[in-house]
Coordinates of C-alpha atoms in Angstrom, one line a residue:
M1 CA -13.7 -60.6 -91.2
A2 CA -14.3 -56.9 -91.8
G3 CA -16.5 -56.6 -89.1
H4 CA -14.3 -58.1 -86.4
I5 CA -11.4 -56.4 -87.4
R6 CA -13.9 -53.4 -87.5
N7 CA -15.2 -54.0 -84.4
S8 CA -11.7 -54.4 -82.6
S9 CA -10.2 -50.6 -83.5
V10 CA -13.8 -49.8 -81.8
D11 CA -12.3 -51.8 -78.7
R12 CA -9.3 -50.2 -78.8
V13 CA -10.3 -46.9 -79.1
C14 CA -12.4 -46.9 -76.6
H15 CA -10.3 -49.2 -74.8
W16 CA -7.5 -45.8 -74.8
W17 CA -9.9 -43.4 -74.0
V18 CA -11.1 -45.3 -70.9
L19 CA -7.5 -45.1 -69.8
L20 CA -6.9 -41.1 -70.7
V21 CA -10.4 -40.4 -68.9
R22 CA -8.6 -42.4 -65.8
V23 CA -5.1 -40.7 -65.8
E24 CA -7.0 -37.3 -65.7
V25 CA -9.1 -38.3 -63.0
L26 CA -5.5 -39.6 -61.3
Q27 CA -3.8 -36.0 -61.9
K28 CA -6.7 -34.1 -60.4
E29 CA -5.0 -32.5 -56.7
R30 CA -6.8 -34.6 -53.8
P31 CA -6.4 -33.0 -50.3
K32 CA -2.7 -33.6 -48.7
D33 CA -3.8 -34.9 -45.3
K34 CA -5.7 -38.1 -46.9
K35 CA -7.1 -40.4 -45.0
K36 CA -7.2 -43.8 -45.0
G37 CA -10.8 -45.9 -44.8
K38 CA -10.9 -49.4 -42.8
D39 CA -10.2 -51.6 -45.6
G40 CA -7.7 -49.3 -46.7
K41 CA -8.8 -47.0 -49.6
D42 CA -8.8 -43.9 -49.9
Q43 CA -12.3 -41.1 -48.5
D44 CA -14.0 -39.7 -50.7
D45 CA -13.9 -35.9 -50.9
E46 CA -17.8 -36.1 -49.3
D47 CA -15.9 -37.8 -46.3
F48 CA -12.9 -35.5 -46.4
L49 CA -15.7 -32.8 -46.4
V50 CA -17.1 -33.9 -43.1
D51 CA -14.2 -34.7 -41.2
N52 CA -13.2 -31.1 -41.6
E53 CA -15.8 -29.6 -40.6
E54 CA -16.2 -31.6 -37.1
E55 CA -12.5 -30.2 -37.2
M56 CA -13.3 -26.4 -37.4
D57 CA -15.8 -27.6 -34.3
V58 CA -14.0 -28.5 -32.1
K59 CA -11.3 -25.6 -32.4
E60 CA -14.3 -23.9 -32.1
E61 CA -14.7 -24.7 -28.8
L62 CA -11.7 -24.6 -28.0
E63 CA -11.9 -20.6 -28.6
I64 CA -15.0 -20.4 -26.7
K65 CA -13.7 -21.8 -24.0
Q66 CA -10.2 -19.9 -24.3
D67 CA -12.7 -16.4 -24.4
S68 CA -15.0 -18.4 -21.3
T69 CA -11.8 -17.7 -18.8
K70 CA -10.9 -14.7 -19.7
E71 CA -11.2 -12.5 -16.1
Y72 CA -14.3 -10.3 -15.9
L73 CA -13.4 -7.2 -14.4
G74 CA -16.7 -5.2 -14.5
K75 CA -18.5 -2.6 -16.6
L76 CA -17.8 1.1 -16.6
Q77 CA -19.8 3.4 -18.0
Y78 CA -19.1 6.9 -19.6
K79 CA -19.7 10.4 -21.3
L80 CA -18.0 12.1 -24.3
E81 CA -18.5 15.9 -25.2
Y82 CA -16.6 18.1 -27.1
D83 CA -17.3 21.6 -27.1
F84 CA -16.1 23.0 -30.7
N85 CA -16.4 26.5 -29.5
A86 CA -14.2 26.2 -26.4
Q87 CA -11.6 23.4 -27.8
S88 CA -12.4 21.3 -24.4
L89 CA -13.5 17.6 -24.6
N90 CA -15.4 17.1 -21.9
V91 CA -15.4 13.7 -19.7
T92 CA -18.3 12.0 -17.5
A93 CA -17.2 8.9 -15.2
V94 CA -20.5 7.4 -14.2
Q95 CA -20.3 4.0 -12.6
C96 CA -18.6 0.6 -12.5
T97 CA -20.8 -2.0 -11.6
E98 CA -19.0 -6.1 -10.7
L99 CA -15.9 -4.7 -10.1
P100 CA -14.1 -7.6 -8.4
A101 CA -13.9 -7.6 -4.6
L102 CA -10.0 -7.1 -3.7
D103 CA -9.7 -6.5 0.0
L104 CA -10.3 -9.1 2.7
G105 CA -13.6 -7.7 3.5
G106 CA -14.7 -8.6 0.0
T107 CA -15.1 -5.2 -1.4
S108 CA -13.1 -2.3 -2.7
D109 CA -12.4 0.9 -2.6
P110 CA -12.9 1.9 -6.1
Y111 CA -11.9 5.2 -7.9
V112 CA -11.1 6.0 -11.1
K113 CA -8.1 8.1 -12.9
V114 CA -8.6 9.5 -16.2
Y115 CA -6.3 10.8 -18.5
L116 CA -5.4 11.6 -22.3
M117 CA -2.0 9.2 -23.9
P118 CA 0.2 9.6 -25.2
D119 CA 1.2 12.9 -22.5
K120 CA -1.0 12.3 -19.7
K121 CA 0.1 15.3 -18.4
R122 CA -3.6 16.0 -17.4
K123 CA -4.4 13.7 -15.0
F124 CA -8.2 13.7 -13.0
E125 CA -9.2 11.5 -9.8
T126 CA -12.5 11.0 -9.3
K127 CA -13.3 10.4 -5.2
V128 CA -12.4 6.8 -3.6
H129 CA -16.0 4.8 -3.1
R130 CA -15.8 2.9 0.0
K131 CA -16.5 -0.8 0.3
T132 CA -18.6 -1.0 -2.5
L133 CA -18.6 -2.8 -6.1
N134 CA -21.0 -0.9 -7.7
P135 CA -19.7 3.1 -7.5
F136 CA -22.2 5.3 -8.7
F137 CA -19.0 8.5 -9.4
N138 CA -21.1 10.6 -12.4
E139 CA -17.7 13.3 -11.8
T140 CA -16.9 15.1 -14.5
F141 CA -13.6 16.3 -16.2
S142 CA -13.1 18.9 -18.7
F143 CA -9.9 19.0 -20.7
K144 CA -8.8 22.0 -21.5
Q145 CA -6.9 23.8 -24.6
V146 CA -7.2 20.3 -27.2
P147 CA -8.1 21.0 -30.8
Y148 CA -10.3 18.5 -32.3
S149 CA -7.3 18.1 -35.2
E150 CA -5.3 16.7 -32.6
T151 CA -7.6 13.9 -31.3
F152 CA -7.4 11.4 -33.2
D153 CA -3.5 10.6 -32.1
K154 CA -5.2 10.5 -28.3
T155 CA -6.4 7.8 -26.6
L156 CA -8.5 8.5 -23.5
V157 CA -7.2 6.5 -20.6
F158 CA -10.3 5.1 -17.5
A159 CA -8.3 3.1 -15.2
V160 CA -9.9 2.0 -12.3
F161 CA -7.9 1.6 -8.9
D162 CA -8.6 -0.5 -5.4
Y163 CA -7.6 3.0 -3.0
D164 CA -5.1 1.7 -0.3
R165 CA -4.1 3.3 2.4
F166 CA -1.2 2.1 4.2
S167 CA 0.4 0.2 0.8
K168 CA 0.2 1.2 -3.4
H169 CA -3.4 1.4 -4.5
D170 CA -4.1 -1.6 -6.6
Q171 CA -5.3 -1.2 -10.9
I172 CA -8.6 -3.7 -11.3
G173 CA -8.5 -2.6 -15.0
E174 CA -8.8 0.1 -17.1
V175 CA -11.1 1.4 -20.7
K176 CA -9.5 2.9 -23.2
V177 CA -10.8 4.7 -26.0
P178 CA -9.2 5.5 -28.9
L179 CA -10.5 9.0 -30.1
C180 CA -10.7 8.5 -33.7
M181 CA -13.0 5.6 -33.2
V182 CA -15.8 7.9 -31.9
D183 CA -17.8 11.1 -33.0
L184 CA -17.6 14.5 -31.0
A185 CA -19.6 15.4 -33.0
Q186 CA -22.0 14.4 -30.7
T187 CA -22.3 13.4 -27.2
I188 CA -21.6 9.5 -26.1
E189 CA -22.9 7.9 -23.5
E190 CA -22.2 4.3 -23.1
W191 CA -20.9 0.5 -21.5
K192 CA -17.3 -1.2 -22.0
D193 CA -15.4 -3.4 -20.1
I194 CA -13.1 -3.2 -18.0
Q195 CA -9.9 -4.7 -19.7
S196 CA -7.0 -6.2 -17.5
V197 CA -4.0 -4.5 -17.7
K198 CA -1.0 -5.5 -19.5
V199 CA 2.1 -4.3 -18.2
D200 CA 4.6 -5.2 -21.7
D201 CA 1.3 -3.6 -23.6
Q202 CA 3.9 -1.3 -25.5
Y203 CA 7.4 -1.6 -25.9
L204 CA 9.1 2.0 -25.2
G205 CA 12.8 1.5 -25.9
D206 CA 15.8 0.8 -24.5
I207 CA 18.7 3.5 -21.9
C208 CA 21.9 2.3 -21.3
F209 CA 23.8 4.1 -18.9
S210 CA 26.4 3.6 -16.3
L211 CA 26.8 3.6 -12.2
R212 CA 29.5 4.1 -10.0
Y213 CA 29.9 4.4 -6.0
V214 CA 33.4 6.2 -4.2
P215 CA 32.1 5.4 -0.6
T216 CA 34.8 8.3 0.8
S217 CA 33.9 11.6 -1.3
G218 CA 30.6 10.3 -1.8
K219 CA 30.0 10.6 -5.3
L220 CA 27.2 9.2 -7.0
T221 CA 28.4 9.4 -10.9
V222 CA 25.9 8.9 -13.8
G223 CA 26.9 8.3 -17.4
I224 CA 24.2 8.6 -19.5
L225 CA 26.0 7.0 -22.3
E226 CA 23.0 5.7 -25.6
C227 CA 19.2 4.7 -26.1
K228 CA 17.9 2.6 -29.0
N229 CA 14.4 2.1 -30.0
L230 CA 12.7 5.0 -29.0
K231 CA 9.0 5.3 -29.2
K232 CA 8.2 8.1 -31.5
M233 CA 5.8 10.5 -30.1
D234 CA 5.6 13.1 -33.1
I235 CA 3.4 13.6 -36.2
T236 CA 6.4 13.1 -38.4
G237 CA 7.4 9.8 -36.5
A238 CA 10.9 10.8 -34.6
S239 CA 10.9 12.2 -31.5
D240 CA 13.2 14.9 -29.4
P241 CA 14.3 13.4 -26.9
Y242 CA 16.6 14.2 -23.2
V243 CA 17.2 12.4 -20.2
K244 CA 15.9 14.4 -16.7
I245 CA 18.3 12.1 -13.7
K246 CA 16.7 12.2 -10.2
L247 CA 18.1 11.6 -6.5
L248 CA 14.7 9.7 -4.4
D249 CA 13.7 9.8 -0.9
S250 CA 12.0 6.8 0.8
K251 CA 8.7 8.0 -0.6
G252 CA 9.3 9.0 -4.1
K253 CA 10.6 12.9 -3.2
R254 CA 13.0 14.7 -5.3
I255 CA 16.0 15.0 -2.7
G256 CA 18.0 17.8 -4.4
K257 CA 18.3 19.5 -7.7
K258 CA 17.1 16.8 -11.2
K259 CA 19.8 17.3 -13.9
K260 CA 19.9 17.1 -17.4
T261 CA 21.4 15.8 -20.7
T262 CA 21.1 17.2 -24.0
V263 CA 18.0 17.1 -26.2
K264 CA 18.8 15.1 -29.4
M265 CA 16.4 16.2 -31.4
G266 CA 14.5 14.0 -33.9
N267 CA 16.9 10.5 -32.4
L268 CA 14.9 7.8 -32.1
N269 CA 17.9 6.3 -31.1
P270 CA 20.0 9.2 -29.5
Y271 CA 23.4 8.6 -27.9
Y272 CA 24.9 11.4 -25.4
N273 CA 27.9 9.6 -23.3
E274 CA 27.5 12.7 -20.2
S275 CA 27.8 12.5 -16.8
F276 CA 26.6 13.9 -13.8
V277 CA 27.1 13.9 -9.9
F278 CA 25.5 13.6 -7.0
I279 CA 26.3 13.5 -3.3
V280 CA 24.8 10.5 -0.9
E281 CA 26.3 9.4 2.4
Q282 CA 27.4 5.8 2.1
E283 CA 24.6 4.9 4.9
M284 CA 21.7 6.5 3.1
L285 CA 22.4 4.0 -0.2
R286 CA 19.4 2.3 0.8
R287 CA 16.8 4.7 1.6
V288 CA 17.5 6.4 -1.8
S289 CA 16.5 5.8 -5.6
L290 CA 17.5 6.9 -8.9
E291 CA 14.8 7.7 -10.9
L292 CA 15.9 8.2 -15.1
V293 CA 13.3 9.7 -17.0
V294 CA 13.6 9.5 -20.4
A295 CA 11.7 12.7 -22.3
D296 CA 10.3 13.8 -26.0
Y297 CA 11.6 17.5 -25.9
D298 CA 8.4 19.7 -27.1
R299 CA 9.2 23.7 -27.0
I300 CA 5.7 25.0 -27.4
G301 CA 3.8 22.8 -24.0
S302 CA 5.2 20.7 -21.6
S303 CA 8.1 17.7 -22.7
D304 CA 6.1 14.4 -22.5
P305 CA 7.4 11.2 -21.6
I306 CA 8.8 8.2 -23.4
G307 CA 10.2 5.6 -20.5
R308 CA 11.4 5.8 -17.1
V309 CA 14.0 3.5 -15.5
E310 CA 14.7 3.6 -11.5
C311 CA 17.6 2.0 -9.4
G312 CA 17.9 0.9 -6.1
Y313 CA 17.0 -1.2 -3.3
N314 CA 13.2 -0.9 -3.4
R315 CA 13.5 -2.1 -6.9
K316 CA 13.3 -6.3 -8.0
G317 CA 14.7 -7.7 -11.4
L318 CA 17.9 -5.3 -13.0
E319 CA 16.3 -2.1 -11.7
L320 CA 17.6 -3.9 -8.5
K321 CA 21.3 -4.9 -9.6
H322 CA 22.1 -2.9 -11.2
W323 CA 22.4 -0.5 -7.8
K324 CA 23.8 -4.2 -6.1
E325 CA 26.2 -4.4 -7.9
M326 CA 27.6 -0.9 -8.0
V327 CA 27.6 -0.3 -4.8
E328 CA 29.7 -4.1 -3.8
N329 CA 32.4 -2.6 -6.7
P330 CA 33.0 0.9 -5.2
R331 CA 35.3 3.2 -7.9
R332 CA 34.1 0.8 -11.0
P333 CA 31.3 1.7 -13.5
I334 CA 28.5 -1.0 -14.0
V335 CA 27.2 -0.5 -17.4
H336 CA 23.7 -1.9 -18.0
W337 CA 20.4 -2.2 -20.8
H338 CA 17.6 -1.5 -19.3
V339 CA 13.8 -1.7 -21.1
L340 CA 12.0 1.7 -20.6
K341 CA 8.7 1.5 -18.7
D342 CA 5.7 3.5 -18.6
V343 CA 5.4 6.4 -17.0
E344 CA 2.6 6.7 -14.5
P345 CA 0.0 9.4 -14.7
G346 CA 1.7 12.1 -12.1
D347 CA 4.7 10.2 -12.2
D348 CA 6.6 13.3 -13.1
D349 CA 6.8 17.1 -10.7
D350 CA 6.4 19.1 -13.6
D351 CA 3.1 20.0 -12.5
E352 CA 4.4 20.2 -9.1
K353 CA 6.5 22.7 -10.6
K354 CA 3.2 25.3 -12.2
K355 CA 2.2 24.8 -9.1
E356 CA 5.3 25.9 -7.4
K357 CA 5.2 28.9 -9.9
K358 CA 1.4 30.0 -9.5
K359 CA 2.0 29.8 -5.2
E360 CA 4.9 32.5 -6.0
G361 CA 2.9 35.0 -8.8
E362 CA 0.1 34.8 -6.2
K363 CA 2.6 35.9 -3.4
K364 CA 4.0 38.5 -5.1
E365 CA 0.4 40.4 -6.1
R366 CA -0.2 40.2 -2.0
K367 CA 2.7 41.7 -1.8
K368 CA 1.8 44.6 -4.6
E369 CA -1.7 44.7 -3.0
V370 CA -0.4 45.0 0.6
D371 CA 2.1 48.3 -0.6
N372 CA -0.4 49.7 -3.0
N373 CA -2.8 50.4 0.4
K374 CA 1.2 51.5 2.6
I375 CA 0.7 54.1 -0.2
Q376 CA -2.5 54.7 -0.6

């Protein structure tokens, strides 16, 4: 009897121990997305891991397919040499290979624009190579007065274009080289894949302005109201923005004098509320356009453009709509917000001014020489 009691108590203890083990097993975390087998029972961990591996393989295959569908635009070879004594960056556009054919004849007429971002002031161009997809340029350009300490926040850009005699040149793609990622203490020569240009690659900010036209007087009044979320241009994380306004003819050349707002120091959301008047005959409204360039003021050097907007009948989207609304609603100010677009290298006319000043200086020197010869 005693033995029977002893055995039953042992059985009871074993029974409770088994129950505890089962509870602990049930409390362990299982994968959230359990899958049922054919018999309706949960698959074990090993089966789950195998299924997960298969899912990962499918994802990898999809990623590879996405990469393979990416457009191939050819390669560009370049060379960089930094002269520490002269503080100049010497850039060589060596060659391009396997460029896409953009002309009807199955070829392209490629050339390369070379410039430094963010300023874009100093711009160089190679010669155009006719009817070739593998141009060999081997042209070297020197960016002077570039202190080594200032190279870290600059990006070198090789913009590859297809020349077109009768219309706007088509951009094939570009290669961007952040100078902070290269060792300028040694000569760098390498190949890079040409990347497609993203139109909305960088948000530059917004500008709000009004347009008002009075047909009887020919007065076109531009009211610069405000800007917001402007791109940071200074090392301090701010900008000193002002707006330049000018009328352009059908060829993009400036008509008359350009106007400027005041400079708002250290402000990424400047408020202006300044107005400017241009005289434009009514029949000329279809032939002219209005360009607004938001620039970052620089006391020492030339100002750096942040972004631009151009309104006129030759434009598209909101830039066309704003101009049409102004013409169709005479004497009424039409207000719109516009997203700033990137300023193409060479769009700004500061370089032309420098050339004009240089010519004026040369003329004065020649005049002095002539006067000196007369005196002698």
